[in-house]
Short mmCIF file of C-alpha atoms and ligand atoms in Angstrom, two decimals:
data_model
loop_
_atom_site.label_atom_id
_atom_site.label_comp_id
_atom_site.label_asym_id
_atom_site.label_seq_id
_atom_site.Cartn_x
_atom_site.Cartn_y
_atom_site.Cartn_z
CA MET W 861 0.01 0.04 0.00
CA THR W 862 1.13 3.60 -0.65
CA GLN W 863 1.54 6.07 2.17
CA ASP W 864 -1.55 7.86 0.91
CA GLU W 865 -3.60 4.57 0.96
CA LEU W 866 -2.49 4.04 4.61
CA LYS W 867 -3.57 7.64 5.43
CA LYS W 868 -6.95 7.00 3.80
CA ALA W 869 -7.44 3.74 5.72
CA VAL W 870 -6.91 5.43 9.08
CA GLY W 871 -9.02 8.46 8.00
CA PHE W 872 -11.98 6.18 7.37
CA ALA W 873 -11.25 3.98 10.44
CA ALA W 874 -11.73 7.03 12.63
CA LEU W 875 -15.40 7.22 11.65
CA LYS W 876 -16.24 4.61 14.32
CA PHE W 877 -15.44 7.16 17.04
CA VAL W 878 -17.88 9.67 15.76
CA LYS W 879 -21.08 9.69 17.77
CA PRO W 880 -24.39 10.59 16.11
CA GLN W 881 -25.64 14.10 16.64
CA THR W 882 -22.38 15.56 17.82
CA ILE W 883 -20.04 18.31 16.64
CA VAL W 884 -16.71 16.83 15.56
CA GLY W 885 -13.36 18.47 15.99
CA VAL W 886 -11.50 18.31 12.61
CA GLY W 887 -7.75 18.56 11.99
CA THR W 888 -5.60 19.68 9.07
CA GLY W 889 -3.42 17.87 6.55
CA SER W 890 -3.59 15.11 4.01
CA THR W 891 -4.61 12.48 6.56
CA ALA W 892 -7.29 14.73 8.09
CA ALA W 893 -8.52 15.44 4.51
CA HIS W 894 -9.31 11.72 4.18
CA PHE W 895 -11.18 11.84 7.52
CA ILE W 896 -13.22 14.74 6.04
CA ASP W 897 -14.03 12.55 3.04
CA ALA W 898 -15.12 9.88 5.46
CA LEU W 899 -17.18 12.31 7.56
CA ALA W 900 -19.03 13.42 4.44
CA THR W 901 -20.42 9.89 4.14
CA ILE W 902 -22.27 10.39 7.46
CA LYS W 903 -22.85 14.10 7.28
CA HIS W 904 -26.58 13.80 7.91
CA ASP W 905 -25.92 12.00 11.27
CA ILE W 906 -23.69 14.79 12.69
CA ILE W 907 -24.49 18.35 13.76
CA GLY W 908 -21.33 19.78 12.26
CA ALA W 909 -17.65 20.41 12.82
CA VAL W 910 -15.11 22.77 14.45
CA SER W 911 -12.28 23.12 12.02
CA SER W 912 -8.59 23.79 12.65
CA SER W 913 -7.73 25.65 9.41
CA GLU W 914 -9.14 27.58 6.49
CA ALA W 915 -8.19 24.67 4.22
CA SER W 916 -10.20 22.10 6.29
CA THR W 917 -13.09 24.55 6.69
CA ALA W 918 -13.22 24.94 2.84
CA LYS W 919 -13.30 21.16 2.39
CA LEU W 920 -15.91 20.59 5.04
CA LYS W 921 -18.03 23.31 3.56
CA SER W 922 -17.68 21.88 0.04
CA TYR W 923 -19.51 18.75 1.49
CA GLY W 924 -22.19 20.92 3.11
CA ILE W 925 -20.95 20.24 6.65
CA THR W 926 -21.84 23.03 9.03
CA ILE W 927 -18.91 24.82 10.66
CA PHE W 928 -19.20 25.96 14.27
CA ASP W 929 -17.05 28.70 15.82
CA CYS W 930 -14.82 27.31 18.56
CA ASN W 931 -16.19 30.00 20.93
CA ASP W 932 -19.71 28.67 20.56
CA VAL W 933 -18.83 25.17 21.66
CA ASP W 934 -17.98 24.27 25.34
CA SER W 935 -16.51 20.82 24.66
CA LEU W 936 -16.18 18.25 21.93
CA ASP W 937 -16.34 14.47 22.25
CA ILE W 938 -13.48 13.92 19.80
CA TYR W 939 -10.86 15.72 17.80
CA VAL W 940 -9.45 13.71 14.84
CA ASP W 941 -6.15 14.87 13.38
CA GLY W 942 -2.94 13.57 11.87
CA ALA W 943 0.62 14.20 13.22
CA ASP W 944 4.14 14.57 11.90
CA GLU W 945 5.53 12.25 14.59
CA ILE W 946 4.04 10.25 17.46
CA ASN W 947 5.97 8.41 20.21
CA HIS W 948 4.90 5.45 22.33
CA GLN W 949 3.75 7.79 25.10
CA MET W 950 1.31 9.38 22.66
CA HIS W 951 3.23 12.67 22.54
CA MET W 952 3.20 14.21 19.15
CA ILE W 953 4.97 16.72 16.84
CA LYS W 954 2.42 18.64 14.79
CA GLY W 955 2.36 21.75 12.67
CA GLY W 956 3.94 20.49 9.38
CA GLY W 957 0.85 22.15 7.83
CA ALA W 958 1.23 25.31 9.89
CA ALA W 959 -2.14 24.84 11.67
CA LEU W 960 -0.70 23.98 15.08
CA THR W 961 -2.30 26.79 17.09
CA ARG W 962 -5.86 26.09 16.07
CA GLU W 963 -5.19 22.36 16.35
CA LYS W 964 -4.01 22.85 19.99
CA ILE W 965 -6.95 25.00 20.89
CA ILE W 966 -9.50 22.43 19.55
CA SER W 967 -7.67 19.51 21.14
CA ALA W 968 -7.86 21.40 24.44
CA ILE W 969 -11.71 21.46 24.41
CA SER W 970 -11.97 17.83 23.19
CA LYS W 971 -12.50 14.86 25.48
CA GLN W 972 -10.54 12.52 23.16
CA PHE W 973 -7.77 13.20 20.66
CA ILE W 974 -7.87 10.51 18.01
CA CYS W 975 -4.51 10.63 16.15
CA ILE W 976 -4.55 9.15 12.67
CA VAL W 977 -1.16 8.35 11.12
CA ASP W 978 0.52 5.98 8.78
CA GLU W 979 3.22 3.87 10.40
CA SER W 980 6.12 5.98 9.16
CA LYS W 981 5.07 8.62 11.78
CA VAL W 982 5.59 6.34 14.82
CA VAL W 983 9.01 6.96 16.48
CA ASN W 984 10.82 6.07 19.65
CA THR W 985 12.13 9.62 20.17
CA LEU W 986 10.56 12.78 18.77
CA GLY W 987 12.74 15.31 16.94
CA LYS W 988 13.74 13.98 13.61
CA PHE W 989 10.93 15.94 12.08
CA PRO W 990 11.77 19.63 12.48
CA LEU W 991 9.69 20.97 15.43
CA PRO W 992 7.35 23.82 14.22
CA ILE W 993 6.80 26.96 16.33
CA GLU W 994 4.24 29.60 15.59
CA VAL W 995 5.73 33.04 16.38
CA ILE W 996 4.56 36.63 16.35
CA PRO W 997 6.36 38.17 13.40
CA MET W 998 8.17 40.91 15.40
CA ALA W 999 9.63 38.31 17.72
CA ARG W 1000 11.04 36.08 15.01
CA SER W 1001 14.71 36.84 15.50
CA TYR W 1002 14.55 36.98 19.35
CA VAL W 1003 12.70 33.60 19.52
CA ALA W 1004 15.20 32.08 17.06
CA ARG W 1005 18.07 33.12 19.27
CA GLU W 1006 16.33 31.65 22.33
CA LEU W 1007 15.65 28.35 20.56
CA PHE W 1008 19.25 28.14 19.51
CA LYS W 1009 20.24 28.22 23.18
CA LEU W 1010 18.01 25.17 23.69
CA GLY W 1011 20.25 23.21 21.35
CA GLY W 1012 18.23 23.33 18.18
CA LYS W 1013 18.68 24.95 14.80
CA PRO W 1014 15.68 27.20 14.01
CA ILE W 1015 14.93 27.74 10.32
CA TYR W 1016 12.45 30.43 9.23
CA ARG W 1017 9.70 28.76 7.02
CA GLN W 1018 9.90 31.15 4.03
CA GLY W 1019 6.72 32.40 2.47
CA VAL W 1020 4.37 30.89 5.03
CA ILE W 1021 1.86 32.96 7.01
CA THR W 1022 -0.39 31.07 9.36
CA ASP W 1023 -4.20 31.44 9.39
CA ASN W 1024 -3.54 33.60 12.46
CA GLY W 1025 -1.20 36.05 10.64
CA ASN W 1026 1.97 34.77 12.17
CA VAL W 1027 5.22 33.03 10.98
CA ILE W 1028 6.70 29.62 11.57
CA LEU W 1029 10.14 28.55 12.77
CA ASP W 1030 11.08 24.94 12.34
CA ILE W 1031 13.71 23.65 14.84
CA HIS W 1032 16.03 21.16 13.25
CA ASP W 1033 18.50 18.76 14.92
CA LEU W 1034 16.55 18.18 18.14
CA THR W 1035 16.46 14.91 20.18
CA ILE W 1036 13.48 15.42 22.37
CA THR W 1037 14.03 13.32 25.48
CA ASP W 1038 11.58 15.15 27.75
CA PRO W 1039 8.67 16.39 25.42
CA ILE W 1040 6.66 17.85 28.35
CA GLU W 1041 9.60 19.84 29.78
CA LEU W 1042 10.52 21.13 26.26
CA GLU W 1043 6.92 22.00 25.45
CA ASN W 1044 6.80 24.16 28.70
CA LYS W 1045 10.16 25.79 28.11
CA ILE W 1046 9.36 26.86 24.57
CA ASN W 1047 5.85 28.07 25.53
CA SER W 1048 7.49 30.40 28.07
CA ILE W 1049 9.52 32.31 25.45
CA ALA W 1050 8.04 35.75 24.80
CA GLY W 1051 6.65 35.94 21.24
CA VAL W 1052 5.88 32.20 20.90
CA VAL W 1053 2.22 31.59 20.11
CA THR W 1054 2.36 27.84 20.06
CA VAL W 1055 4.96 25.08 19.99
CA GLY W 1056 4.11 22.06 17.82
CA LEU W 1057 4.77 19.64 20.72
CA PHE W 1058 1.59 18.00 21.90
CA ALA W 1059 2.85 16.44 25.03
CA ASN W 1060 1.06 17.99 27.99
CA ARG W 1061 -2.05 17.10 26.06
CA GLY W 1062 -1.16 14.03 23.95
CA ALA W 1063 -3.34 11.64 21.97
CA ASN W 1064 -5.79 9.36 23.69
CA ILE W 1065 -5.99 6.92 20.85
CA ALA W 1066 -3.76 6.46 17.82
CA LEU W 1067 -4.93 4.75 14.70
CA VAL W 1068 -1.79 3.58 12.83
CA GLY W 1069 -2.04 2.53 9.14
CA THR W 1070 0.23 -0.46 8.44
CA ALA W 1071 0.56 -2.94 5.66
CA ASN W 1072 -1.35 -5.44 7.85
CA GLY W 1073 -4.29 -3.15 8.51
CA VAL W 1074 -5.15 -0.36 10.95
CA LYS W 1075 -3.67 -0.78 14.51
CA GLU W 1076 -5.47 0.86 17.39
CA ILE W 1077 -3.15 2.02 20.22
CA ILE W 1078 -4.67 3.29 23.49
C1 LIG K 2215 -0.87 20.28 10.32
C2 LIG K 2215 -0.54 19.00 11.02
C3 LIG K 2215 -0.76 17.71 10.36
O1 LIG K 2215 -1.57 16.92 11.18
C4 LIG K 2215 0.62 17.05 10.16
O2 LIG K 2215 1.39 17.98 9.47
C5 LIG K 2215 0.41 15.73 9.41
O3 LIG K 2215 0.06 16.02 8.09
P1 LIG K 2215 -0.28 14.92 6.98
O4 LIG K 2215 -1.47 14.18 7.48
O5 LIG K 2215 -0.40 15.67 5.67
O6 LIG K 2215 0.98 13.93 6.90
O7 LIG K 2215 -0.15 19.12 12.14
O8 LIG K 2215 -0.50 21.45 10.97
#
């Protein structure tokens, strides 16, 4: 199976966690896009979705799925999204698609984070995938200098402006041995909006697409 077929398999496998007549939290990226295709097949059984990006909103709307503002929803049963890396403690690196801030907000109001990934995303130690950080534009250089002190190599993601009007620094060459500590440290740098480490609030369930089928990890 190709990587995209594995992504499609987990996107459709996540449907079983969607409860009828609920609002569903929806992530961003190519795997989440397959989940949206799956969600469209049961669109008359759900109330709608809270979306983590303009791209996912456009796709959801194209299927006629109602979009709710996050401020109008107290909590969600599930948030379904992909990841760039996930370790065995269910900590993740996210933000390859630059939607990390809205993804983190929606995951914070969701009872369960269902992570959908192909098996190439499962790692023992996070950090091979450059860690994305969303930064207020005027703080870019300062934050980059602070990140350098943490032992990483921050690279400005040229030409990318997030849905919130900010920029992205990707930190290369990190070996993340304590994801919670690093998430807290980076969050405390002035000018950082969001770090793409999802460790304080990791996934509850991972659906991993493998050549032998979809594996469910709890
Ligand atoms: C977007 C994300 C995505 O979930 C992550 O980049 C994985 O993307 P894909 O499903 O395309 O491999 O965090 O900000």
